[in-house]
Amino acid sequence: MRPPILRRLLRRVASVAVCAVLPLLTAHPVSAAPAAPAAAGLQQVTGFGSNPGNLQMFAYTPDTVAAGAPLVVALHGCTQSANAYYTNSGWTKYADLWGFDVVFPQTTSANNALSCFGWFDQAESTRGRGEAASVVQMVEYAKKTYGSDGRRVYVTGLSAGGGMTADLLAAYPDVFAGGSVASGLPAQCATGQAAASACQTGPQKLSPAQWGDKVRGSYPGWTGPWPRVAIWQGTSDYTVYPANATALRDQWTDVWGIGQTPSSTQSLPGGTTRSVYTDTSGQPAVETFSVSGMGHGLPVSPGSGADSCGATAAYFLNTVCSSYHTGVFWGLDKGAPGGGDGLPAPAGLKVTGVTDSTASLTWNAVTGAASYAVYRDGTKVTTTASASFTDTGLTAGTSYRYSVTATDSSGTAGAGSAAVTATTSGGTAPARCFTATNYAHVTAGRAHTSGGHAWANGSNQDMGLYNVFVTHTLRESPAGHFVIADSGCQAGSA
């Protein structure tokens, strides 16, 4: 078996041929995508997990967003960056307006010579592996840190990011409630580099059941619920051909067990035709958006209107605001987590006591509430009829974020409360020391990369060049905070 560094170096060489047909790549010289700056609004997050896919995490978290809000994960295209998607896609407008957080994963030329997400590489795009696993670690971090509602996590992406979006929806239907694929590829269309270009220009001629099997095979045994999927495609896209949108429609309608004939169609701005495929309850399960005459890119529509968004740039095309229509399809415009039509958020949530394994909470009762749902780090832990709860089985010396929603007698959940943090007593962990190459430190999640150097998570100390030739000892204390300790490191365990 090849060592990981050799496999990545080989991928960098081979990927140039694989992605050569992308205009994102032919219009610009081959170079690393610029790192997204930690400017006002967009912030880099380090130490979000072991990061097996060697990705970078950036996040936009509006100050007005309370715990229990949805989360959107947005994946850039080849040679782009998280900052380009943040600046041009329009998602930040609706994050502010509707109240949700956005995570922008970023890959670099260290993973792929053209900074493409590895949608065509099963070592990167399948459950529990590589880049796909890194994205899910970002989701878990957001649930714990921002209090994101684990029931309302969505993923969207352009081109290679769209291909990875489809793969994530297939591999993690238990994580993502919905997705949106823009100028992208069906899930597991290519399972190796040699097949990637063929998928872009014309995917295999498979039946809907065969396409659906690629999804079902990505997480064997899962029977639903399945993510709700939006598909965006330009009719004049000669990079990722429109046949991919048809294959995506066939794939996800088959997974849902519905036909390939739309339940309804509608004309939208920018020469866009929206086709809706409803589930057995009459709710939209799959929607396709065909943009007449549009080439390869993400549809945006700059302006001040409610359905206007984004900025035009390379591969951000002025036609229609895809972020608006996608957000409406997912229900983001109705608030979180109960769709905005239910009871108000419980007020007065507070921690009344902790032990080394429990946390006790109380909140003000809500008129009309039949029950309350309590969320720990974005995941529901209980439903209770009273306005108090004691959580048990916790880890000593650990912080947890809690929020609460009220549910009426019809089962409709209301808005999420403001979050509170409870830290259990005891359990101070000893420092730990790790000696490894800079490459290994980054791969293990103890450091991150920027400008070709490795930087220690937490302390942000410069560790030198990001490669397998420079070795450092890092001391971890507290958890997630690493400092260089080459001169000596006393630790409880390693």
XYZ file of C-alpha atoms in Angstrom:
494
model
C 0.000 0.000 0.000
C 1.349 3.440 -0.881
C 1.975 5.814 2.069
C -0.565 8.708 2.210
C 1.916 11.375 1.126
C 2.851 9.390 -1.998
C -0.806 8.775 -2.848
C -1.546 12.495 -2.602
C 1.462 13.415 -4.753
C 0.328 10.958 -7.427
C -3.178 12.366 -7.291
C -1.830 15.878 -7.849
C -0.167 14.809 -11.082
C -3.058 12.716 -12.397
C -5.729 15.237 -11.484
C -4.461 17.770 -14.019
C -5.605 15.477 -16.818
C -8.806 14.519 -15.032
C -10.055 18.077 -14.615
C -8.538 19.628 -17.732
C -11.900 20.168 -19.392
C -13.121 22.537 -16.690
C -13.177 26.167 -17.870
C -12.303 27.071 -14.294
C -8.994 25.446 -15.062
C -8.388 26.364 -18.681
C -9.138 30.046 -18.161
C -6.445 30.537 -15.539
C -2.892 29.281 -15.005
C -2.557 26.310 -12.689
C -1.840 27.573 -9.188
C -2.934 27.054 -5.633
C -6.263 28.569 -4.673
C -5.753 31.619 -2.447
C -6.488 30.998 1.188
C -9.677 32.614 2.413
C -8.777 35.471 4.755
C -10.070 35.577 8.275
C -11.642 38.929 7.405
C -14.687 40.513 9.003
C -17.499 38.015 8.706
C -15.554 34.986 7.485
C -13.368 33.245 10.030
C -11.049 30.268 9.799
C -11.717 27.491 12.308
C -8.933 25.152 13.399
C -8.974 22.048 15.553
C -12.382 20.877 14.337
C -11.343 17.208 14.265
C -8.746 14.741 13.052
C -9.376 16.068 9.510
C -8.469 12.981 7.460
C -9.136 14.852 4.208
C -6.708 17.706 5.000
C -9.345 20.406 4.431
C -9.574 23.898 5.861
C -12.727 25.107 7.632
C -14.101 28.620 7.341
C -17.386 29.784 8.862
C -19.815 32.685 8.699
C -21.781 32.937 11.950
C -24.057 36.012 12.150
C -24.265 37.519 15.634
C -28.058 37.400 15.555
C -28.317 33.624 15.020
C -29.480 31.734 18.104
C -28.748 28.137 18.960
C -31.052 25.648 17.284
C -30.673 27.307 13.874
C -30.034 25.440 10.612
C -26.567 24.961 9.134
C -25.558 25.229 5.472
C -22.295 23.733 4.161
C -21.148 25.352 0.891
C -18.443 23.753 -1.309
C -16.492 25.783 -3.867
C -15.489 24.705 -7.373
C -12.029 23.958 -8.794
C -9.379 26.715 -8.396
C -11.820 28.625 -6.208
C -11.616 29.272 -2.480
C -13.949 29.454 0.478
C -13.673 33.233 0.279
C -14.861 33.266 -3.354
C -17.970 31.303 -2.424
C -18.542 33.469 0.648
C -18.241 36.646 -1.427
C -20.231 35.722 -4.525
C -22.744 32.912 -3.881
C -25.342 34.927 -1.948
C -25.596 32.530 0.983
C -24.498 35.147 3.528
C -27.452 37.409 2.637
C -29.935 34.726 3.635
C -27.876 33.648 6.645
C -28.415 37.197 7.945
C -32.035 37.434 6.802
C -33.319 33.995 7.779
C -30.960 33.163 10.618
C -28.527 30.296 10.047
C -24.784 29.605 10.031
C -22.700 28.729 6.980
C -19.576 26.563 6.861
C -17.296 26.943 3.834
C -14.880 23.981 3.533
C -11.773 24.638 1.464
C -9.432 22.263 -0.282
C -6.054 23.308 -1.652
C -3.382 22.268 -4.123
C -1.915 20.104 -1.357
C -4.872 17.781 -2.001
C -5.351 18.371 -5.711
C -3.226 20.386 -8.132
C -6.290 22.397 -9.171
C -7.906 22.621 -5.735
C -10.823 20.375 -6.745
C -12.730 18.376 -4.166
C -12.133 14.663 -4.815
C -15.639 13.677 -5.926
C -14.104 11.074 -8.251
C -11.878 9.433 -5.608
C -13.473 6.887 -3.295
C -10.690 7.480 -0.778
C -12.081 11.023 -0.426
C -15.793 10.768 -1.234
C -17.133 7.784 0.725
C -18.444 7.369 4.260
C -15.822 7.693 6.965
C -12.984 8.520 4.578
C -10.955 11.516 3.438
C -12.557 14.818 2.531
C -16.097 13.573 3.102
C -15.243 12.653 6.688
C -13.570 16.037 7.226
C -16.737 17.857 6.094
C -18.825 15.820 8.541
C -16.373 16.679 11.321
C -17.015 20.352 10.505
C -20.747 19.711 10.890
C -20.189 18.055 14.274
C -18.028 21.005 15.341
C -20.790 23.446 14.312
C -23.409 21.481 16.225
C -21.292 21.553 19.373
C -19.900 25.093 19.070
C -22.735 27.045 17.434
C -25.607 24.873 18.645
C -26.674 24.108 15.052
C -29.818 21.999 14.744
C -28.691 18.510 13.727
C -32.055 17.947 12.008
C -31.543 20.859 9.628
C -28.081 20.520 8.096
C -27.824 21.127 4.339
C -24.990 20.926 1.807
C -24.541 22.684 -1.527
C -21.733 22.935 -4.039
C -20.639 24.018 -7.508
C -18.982 21.803 -10.139
C -16.461 19.590 -8.294
C -18.083 20.879 -5.096
C -21.415 19.790 -6.580
C -20.060 16.320 -7.269
C -18.837 16.105 -3.678
C -22.238 17.355 -2.492
C -23.976 14.429 -4.209
C -21.445 12.014 -2.705
C -22.004 13.468 0.783
C -25.777 13.165 0.463
C -25.385 9.514 -0.516
C -22.785 8.634 2.124
C -24.351 10.616 4.983
C -28.161 10.717 4.659
C -28.195 10.609 8.449
C -26.319 13.934 8.576
C -27.781 16.016 5.738
C -31.490 16.820 5.464
C -31.076 18.246 1.980
C -28.647 19.201 -0.728
C -28.234 21.343 -3.816
C -25.996 20.326 -6.732
C -25.032 23.118 -9.138
C -23.397 22.089 -12.430
C -22.377 18.881 -10.677
C -22.312 15.122 -11.038
C -24.447 12.213 -9.792
C -23.319 10.489 -6.615
C -20.487 8.037 -7.307
C -20.593 8.719 -11.055
C -16.836 8.108 -11.145
C -14.982 5.846 -8.751
C -11.552 6.587 -10.169
C -9.691 9.323 -11.984
C -9.910 7.695 -15.398
C -13.714 7.922 -15.430
C -14.001 11.533 -14.213
C -13.786 13.317 -17.565
C -16.239 10.881 -19.134
C -18.737 11.656 -16.381
C -18.441 15.367 -17.021
C -19.140 15.136 -20.738
C -21.734 12.374 -20.522
C -22.386 10.072 -17.576
C -23.096 6.396 -18.057
C -26.467 5.549 -19.575
C -27.913 3.894 -16.495
C -31.521 3.329 -15.521
C -32.957 5.314 -12.576
C -32.743 2.135 -10.467
C -29.059 1.713 -11.327
C -28.338 5.328 -10.424
C -30.345 4.894 -7.246
C -28.322 1.810 -6.343
C -25.191 3.975 -6.251
C -26.811 5.993 -3.472
C -28.177 2.998 -1.604
C -24.775 1.306 -1.827
C -23.051 4.311 -0.259
C -24.619 3.618 3.147
C -25.914 0.043 3.075
C -28.857 -0.614 5.340
C -30.110 2.978 5.436
C -33.805 3.106 4.531
C -34.529 6.778 5.028
C -35.449 9.495 5.462
C -33.559 10.642 2.376
C -32.267 14.167 1.736
C -34.354 16.533 -0.398
C -32.282 17.475 -3.425
C -32.216 20.534 -5.693
C -30.410 20.285 -9.045
C -29.203 23.385 -10.930
C -27.953 23.155 -14.529
C -27.334 25.470 -17.488
C -28.530 24.215 -20.866
C -25.321 25.500 -22.506
C -22.904 23.991 -20.011
C -20.200 22.240 -22.040
C -18.006 21.477 -19.041
C -20.434 19.424 -16.966
C -22.992 18.502 -19.587
C -26.766 18.781 -18.944
C -27.017 14.984 -19.110
C -25.649 15.022 -15.569
C -28.710 16.905 -14.335
C -30.918 14.245 -15.902
C -28.895 11.495 -14.230
C -29.111 13.330 -10.881
C -32.878 13.625 -11.257
C -33.177 9.929 -12.100
C -30.923 8.994 -9.199
C -32.727 10.885 -6.457
C -36.297 10.349 -7.656
C -35.553 6.622 -7.674
C -34.141 6.805 -4.148
C -37.348 8.537 -3.069
C -39.431 5.926 -4.886
C -41.174 8.442 -7.123
C -41.389 8.756 -10.902
C -39.358 10.871 -13.278
C -42.354 12.910 -14.494
C -42.627 16.247 -12.676
C -45.669 16.962 -10.526
C -45.536 20.604 -11.628
C -43.374 23.104 -13.525
C -42.886 26.841 -13.095
C -41.069 29.626 -14.952
C -38.592 31.644 -12.875
C -36.407 34.660 -13.740
C -33.355 34.239 -15.960
C -35.026 31.796 -18.338
C -35.205 29.213 -15.560
C -37.647 26.308 -15.508
C -38.355 24.753 -12.114
C -39.672 21.181 -12.129
C -41.005 19.666 -8.910
C -41.117 15.961 -8.033
C -43.239 15.368 -4.930
C -43.112 12.532 -2.432
C -46.077 10.377 -1.450
C -47.283 13.078 0.975
C -47.260 15.730 -1.752
C -44.140 17.525 -0.475
C -41.304 18.448 -2.891
C -38.586 15.793 -2.647
C -36.543 16.649 -5.760
C -36.495 19.889 -7.735
C -34.631 20.637 -10.952
C -33.784 24.142 -12.156
C -32.848 24.321 -15.848
C -31.383 27.728 -16.820
C -31.772 28.378 -20.546
C -28.541 29.393 -22.293
C -26.427 29.396 -19.130
C -22.942 27.938 -19.225
C -20.889 26.438 -16.416
C -21.325 28.140 -13.073
C -23.536 29.029 -10.143
C -26.628 31.125 -10.936
C -26.685 34.449 -9.057
C -28.721 37.632 -9.484
C -27.208 40.754 -7.880
C -29.665 43.294 -6.528
C -31.600 44.425 -3.487
C -34.781 42.405 -4.009
C -35.793 39.586 -1.708
C -34.998 37.044 -4.429
C -31.791 38.778 -5.606
C -28.391 37.733 -4.346
C -24.698 37.292 -4.977
C -22.115 38.989 -7.142
C -21.024 38.176 -10.676
C -17.516 36.811 -11.074
C -15.825 33.930 -12.862
C -18.381 31.085 -12.750
C -20.917 33.114 -10.784
C -23.362 33.861 -13.597
C -26.021 36.600 -13.623
C -29.262 34.710 -14.263
C -31.318 33.860 -11.155
C -30.553 33.679 -7.430
C -30.062 29.970 -6.858
C -29.361 30.458 -3.135
C -32.778 32.050 -2.608
C -34.746 29.349 -4.406
C -32.674 26.581 -2.824
C -33.207 28.061 0.645
C -36.960 28.268 0.072
C -36.981 24.632 -1.124
C -35.242 23.602 2.097
C -37.597 25.745 4.200
C -34.889 28.050 5.548
C -37.124 31.074 4.979
C -39.560 29.747 7.578
C -37.110 29.963 10.473
C -35.561 27.297 12.658
C -36.046 24.771 13.961
C -39.822 24.639 13.794
C -40.473 26.430 10.522
C -41.449 29.724 12.162
C -45.128 28.745 12.365
C -45.005 27.223 15.833
C -44.614 28.475 19.400
C -42.123 31.139 20.481
C -38.702 30.235 21.811
C -38.598 29.358 25.515
C -37.048 32.202 27.496
C -34.970 32.076 30.646
C -32.996 28.923 29.896
C -30.299 28.560 32.562
C -28.037 26.006 34.195
C -29.095 25.377 37.779
C -26.400 22.895 38.745
C -23.699 20.490 37.559
C -21.835 17.457 38.844
C -19.034 15.531 37.191
C -21.629 13.627 35.130
C -24.857 15.704 35.119
C -26.187 19.133 34.131
C -29.519 20.511 35.350
C -31.529 23.057 33.346
C -34.684 25.116 33.821
C -36.571 27.526 31.535
C -39.778 29.553 31.485
C -42.896 27.666 30.482
C -44.427 28.569 27.102
C -48.198 29.036 26.869
C -49.694 26.331 24.684
C -46.700 23.999 24.885
C -47.511 20.296 25.106
C -43.848 19.321 25.496
C -40.295 20.581 25.171
C -37.336 19.183 23.240
C -33.892 19.600 24.791
C -30.837 19.731 22.511
C -27.259 19.046 23.578
C -24.654 20.270 21.068
C -27.355 20.431 18.392
C -28.690 16.890 18.911
C -31.994 16.192 20.671
C -31.470 14.278 23.906
C -34.976 14.215 25.346
C -38.603 15.316 25.172
C -40.158 16.406 28.448
C -43.488 17.848 29.565
C -41.914 19.941 32.344
C -39.857 23.129 32.102
C -36.772 21.496 33.594
C -34.420 18.637 32.814
C -31.315 16.965 34.218
C -28.958 15.498 31.637
C -26.958 12.481 32.820
C -24.052 10.319 31.696
C -21.842 13.294 30.817
C -18.042 13.429 30.810
C -16.271 15.184 33.674
C -14.612 18.519 32.962
C -16.425 18.958 29.638
C -18.509 21.846 28.249
C -21.896 21.236 26.591
C -24.233 23.674 24.812
C -27.969 23.356 25.405
C -31.045 24.820 23.758
C -34.772 24.106 24.059
C -37.820 24.242 21.749
C -41.506 24.107 22.627
C -43.894 21.798 20.750
C -47.645 22.370 20.512
C -50.385 19.741 20.670
C -50.228 19.187 16.883
C -46.553 18.266 17.101
C -45.261 21.496 15.529
C -41.949 22.609 17.027
C -41.326 26.282 17.656
C -38.195 28.405 17.521
C -35.062 27.457 19.416
C -34.065 29.222 22.611
C -30.838 31.061 23.164
C -28.107 28.592 24.079
C -26.450 28.129 27.440
C -23.219 26.311 28.249
C -22.865 23.851 31.104
C -19.414 22.622 32.162
C -19.295 19.493 34.270
C -17.020 19.442 37.303
C -13.767 17.516 37.777
C -11.935 15.517 35.158
C -8.981 17.779 34.352
C -7.078 15.905 31.688
C -3.269 15.727 31.758
C -1.281 17.336 29.004
C -0.325 15.115 26.085
C 2.731 15.242 23.846
C 3.008 14.235 20.196
C 6.187 13.989 18.126
C 5.627 13.737 14.370
C 6.295 15.355 11.029
C 4.449 18.526 10.100
C 2.467 16.531 7.559
C 1.405 14.019 10.218
C 0.473 16.766 12.694
C -1.822 18.385 10.117
C -3.340 15.057 9.100
C -4.059 14.237 12.774
C -5.762 17.585 13.363
C -3.093 19.052 15.661
C -2.058 21.708 13.132
C -3.295 23.392 9.983
C -1.748 24.752 6.806
C -1.486 28.273 5.410
C 0.967 29.705 2.895
C 2.843 26.414 2.603
C 3.626 26.295 6.340
C 2.135 24.255 9.169
C 0.699 26.163 12.145
C -0.073 24.680 15.564
C -3.796 24.651 16.364
C -4.666 26.877 19.306
C -1.359 28.712 19.707
C -1.000 29.319 15.934
C 2.784 28.950 16.232
C 4.664 28.659 12.928
C 6.037 25.118 12.646
C 7.840 25.642 9.342
C 7.254 24.041 5.968
C 4.315 21.688 5.555
C 6.073 18.465 4.525
C 7.307 15.107 5.790
C 10.876 16.337 6.463
C 10.274 18.770 9.344
C 9.519 17.183 12.744
C 8.230 18.853 15.923
C 6.947 17.845 19.336
C 3.594 19.445 20.219
C 2.191 19.640 23.734
C -1.609 19.680 24.071
C -3.110 21.494 27.058
C -5.963 22.245 27.318
C -7.694 20.017 24.762
C -7.286 21.349 21.231
C -4.534 23.866 22.149
C -1.059 22.884 20.932
C 2.314 24.536 21.556
C 5.742 23.614 20.210
C 7.704 21.732 22.905
C 10.823 20.510 21.109
C 13.060 21.275 24.093
C 11.147 18.942 26.386
C 7.605 17.927 27.123
C 6.198 16.607 30.368
C 2.833 14.965 29.909
C 0.489 12.609 31.648
C 0.149 10.384 28.594
C 0.660 10.458 24.883
